[in-house]
């Protein structure tokens, strides 16, 4: 048995963001490879008129968890859904649940965040900064806590070209931002947000950077690590290839390509696109939890989960691969035959957006209208073009991330664990 999997046996684990893309894969891997863990606490908010228990039931009965049922039949008894809302200052957790979390938790994985690029700064600060501060305060009151693992993003310092595994100071003190969000109204925040965000591209990456500073400032005597994944895509191997449950990052673009919606994307074929499969991120996350708890490094460590300098993939390779795949495995109800190409400047991007995206959508909607059906394609195409404009910043440039700590950690793994977890190289 893997040393890391054995480590999580008997452990009480708290995961925030467990209902999210990464959180689900993390939870699945823990139950499948460490079925003798004691309990996984997950903070779940009610959503789309489902109670937390109903949401958990739906997740445990999804395809992702099929293998878990075989190796961990009592998974329903080992998961504790705690009703919580990280938008509330006290997370709206009951006193009894808080007491249980504080007294029992051995490992914390903090995945929860708002990952929208167009989120209001107040909401992004609340979730990505203030909630992290609040969770660290809770963690400092956990006598059995062995490690606190914070999931950030490799783009938290995307205003730099070369990024090391260190915390970079932000131009604004996180506590001042949190305090000001409590009394400024939305109109004032909208006015000052561009100045506060500065040379970050959006509130998401800016507040993830602030969140890292809060982790550093509020670490107290906690045993903490930060993991910075780059662009996280579908599963590579575990529990099965190709699992994804949202349109974020590369997923929306690949699906839009497969549906024949996307015909032109601004990117330079030689540029490296740093994408990592979500199961690789989860493998590193579990390895970091084990390493921090067992080896107890003297200081907080940052781990980059990036592929660019270990196993680079450029657009010129990724694009044709995606096209070949969506042609080999065609999507149902595609709008058009998949066919896409890169544009390399603003003029050609504008031209192809008009000719290949907007115009066909308008014609299609006109036909829908003529035949008494509700036009919908123009709205969807505008949404896609807006999504592309928001991710363009991350597509049209490249970064260099050092991976010393991640490679050091890989060298500390047993041969069994290294076989399972090393796929970045
Ligand atoms: C060929 C090469 C491939 C590789 C290509 C790699 C590129 C990859 C760059 C990413 C770079 C990330 C670098 C940081 C990585 C992190 O650290 S964080 C995690 C990543 N975060 C994200 O990707 C968030 C980006 N997404 C957003 O911010 C929001 O979705 C957007 C872009 C603002 C769009 O918001 P919105 O218009 O309100 O749309 P949203 O609420 O998401 O969805 C509403 C509807 O639009 C639909 N929709 C949303 N997006 C799409 C879409 N792309 N297409 C079609 N329909 C869509 C939804 O299905 C939904 O439909 P309904 O449910 O209403 O029927
Ligand atoms: N996906 C990617 O490409 C990358 C992601 N990351 C980081 O990984 C982490 C997870 O990202 P990902 O899984 O993609 O994000 P998702 O949006 O899929 O999941 C976000 C999670 O946070 C939870 N959450 C959001 N708001 C609240 C709230 N108010 N109260 C309680 N829970 C809340 C969501 O719960 P609910 O289901 O109720 O909405 C969900 O479980 C984030 O920290 C992100 O920054 C880093 C690099 C790349």
PDB file of N, CA and C in Angstrom, residues 11 49 52 70 89-90 123 151 153 163 170 197 286 330 349-350 357 395 404 406 416:
ATOM      1  N   UNK A  11      -7.576   9.163   9.799  1.00  0.00           N
ATOM      2  CA  UNK A  11      -7.535  10.624   9.912  1.00  0.00           C
ATOM      3  C   UNK A  11      -8.936  11.259   9.768  1.00  0.00           C
ATOM      4  N   UNK A  49     -32.058  24.880  -4.471  1.00  0.00           N
ATOM      5  CA  UNK A  49     -32.993  24.232  -3.510  1.00  0.00           C
ATOM      6  C   UNK A  49     -32.670  22.772  -3.221  1.00  0.00           C
ATOM      7  N   UNK A  52     -27.710  20.476   1.890  1.00  0.00           N
ATOM      8  CA  UNK A  52     -26.349  19.917   1.826  1.00  0.00           C
ATOM      9  C   UNK A  52     -26.355  18.388   1.722  1.00  0.00           C
ATOM     10  N   UNK A  70     -17.162   0.443  -4.360  1.00  0.00           N
ATOM     11  CA  UNK A  70     -16.610  -0.931  -4.281  1.00  0.00           C
ATOM     12  C   UNK A  70     -15.625  -1.051  -3.110  1.00  0.00           C
ATOM     13  N   UNK A  89     -19.477  35.702   7.956  1.00  0.00           N
ATOM     14  CA  UNK A  89     -18.232  35.887   8.722  1.00  0.00           C
ATOM     15  C   UNK A  89     -17.948  34.688   9.623  1.00  0.00           C
ATOM     16  N   UNK A  90     -19.012  34.052  10.178  1.00  0.00           N
ATOM     17  CA  UNK A  90     -18.748  32.866  11.034  1.00  0.00           C
ATOM     18  C   UNK A  90     -19.025  31.580  10.278  1.00  0.00           C
ATOM     19  N   UNK A 123     -17.213  40.339  -3.427  1.00  0.00           N
ATOM     20  CA  UNK A 123     -17.458  38.898  -3.278  1.00  0.00           C
ATOM     21  C   UNK A 123     -16.157  38.115  -3.335  1.00  0.00           C
ATOM     22  N   UNK A 151      -5.152  25.805  -1.263  1.00  0.00           N
ATOM     23  CA  UNK A 151      -5.055  25.739  -2.725  1.00  0.00           C
ATOM     24  C   UNK A 151      -5.165  27.152  -3.290  1.00  0.00           C
ATOM     25  N   UNK A 153      -3.431  29.551  -6.802  1.00  0.00           N
ATOM     26  CA  UNK A 153      -3.335  29.346  -8.246  1.00  0.00           C
ATOM     27  C   UNK A 153      -1.961  29.815  -8.711  1.00  0.00           C
ATOM     28  N   UNK A 163       8.036  33.223 -11.836  1.00  0.00           N
ATOM     29  CA  UNK A 163       7.427  33.090 -10.505  1.00  0.00           C
ATOM     30  C   UNK A 163       8.098  31.954  -9.742  1.00  0.00           C
ATOM     31  N   UNK A 170       1.858  41.867  -1.682  1.00  0.00           N
ATOM     32  CA  UNK A 170       0.890  42.597  -2.522  1.00  0.00           C
ATOM     33  C   UNK A 170       1.005  44.083  -2.192  1.00  0.00           C
ATOM     34  N   UNK A 197      -6.822  46.697  -7.994  1.00  0.00           N
ATOM     35  CA  UNK A 197      -6.354  45.462  -8.642  1.00  0.00           C
ATOM     36  C   UNK A 197      -5.021  45.717  -9.356  1.00  0.00           C
ATOM     37  N   UNK A 286      -2.361  15.569  -2.017  1.00  0.00           N
ATOM     38  CA  UNK A 286      -2.314  14.533  -0.972  1.00  0.00           C
ATOM     39  C   UNK A 286      -0.872  14.250  -0.556  1.00  0.00           C
ATOM     40  N   UNK A 330     -17.252  12.661 -31.840  1.00  0.00           N
ATOM     41  CA  UNK A 330     -18.080  13.851 -32.076  1.00  0.00           C
ATOM     42  C   UNK A 330     -19.086  14.110 -30.956  1.00  0.00           C
ATOM     43  N   UNK A 349      -8.624  38.590 -35.398  1.00  0.00           N
ATOM     44  CA  UNK A 349      -9.532  38.051 -34.373  1.00  0.00           C
ATOM     45  C   UNK A 349     -10.909  38.686 -34.524  1.00  0.00           C
ATOM     46  N   UNK A 350     -10.933  40.012 -34.702  1.00  0.00           N
ATOM     47  CA  UNK A 350     -12.211  40.704 -34.905  1.00  0.00           C
ATOM     48  C   UNK A 350     -12.909  40.165 -36.159  1.00  0.00           C
ATOM     49  N   UNK A 357     -18.230  33.557 -36.085  1.00  0.00           N
ATOM     50  CA  UNK A 357     -18.969  33.400 -34.832  1.00  0.00           C
ATOM     51  C   UNK A 357     -20.300  34.177 -34.862  1.00  0.00           C
ATOM     52  N   UNK A 395      -3.979  33.351 -22.297  1.00  0.00           N
ATOM     53  CA  UNK A 395      -3.653  32.572 -23.502  1.00  0.00           C
ATOM     54  C   UNK A 395      -2.540  33.242 -24.295  1.00  0.00           C
ATOM     55  N   UNK A 404      11.053  23.780  -7.779  1.00  0.00           N
ATOM     56  CA  UNK A 404      12.053  23.118  -6.920  1.00  0.00           C
ATOM     57  C   UNK A 404      11.384  22.316  -5.811  1.00  0.00           C
ATOM     58  N   UNK A 406       8.333  21.173  -5.523  1.00  0.00           N
ATOM     59  CA  UNK A 406       7.544  20.044  -6.047  1.00  0.00           C
ATOM     60  C   UNK A 406       8.459  18.893  -6.444  1.00  0.00           C
ATOM     61  N   UNK A 416       6.650   3.351  -4.943  1.00  0.00           N
ATOM     62  CA  UNK A 416       5.222   3.098  -5.219  1.00  0.00           C
ATOM     63  C   UNK A 416       4.485   4.416  -5.394  1.00  0.00           C
TER      64      UNK A 416
END
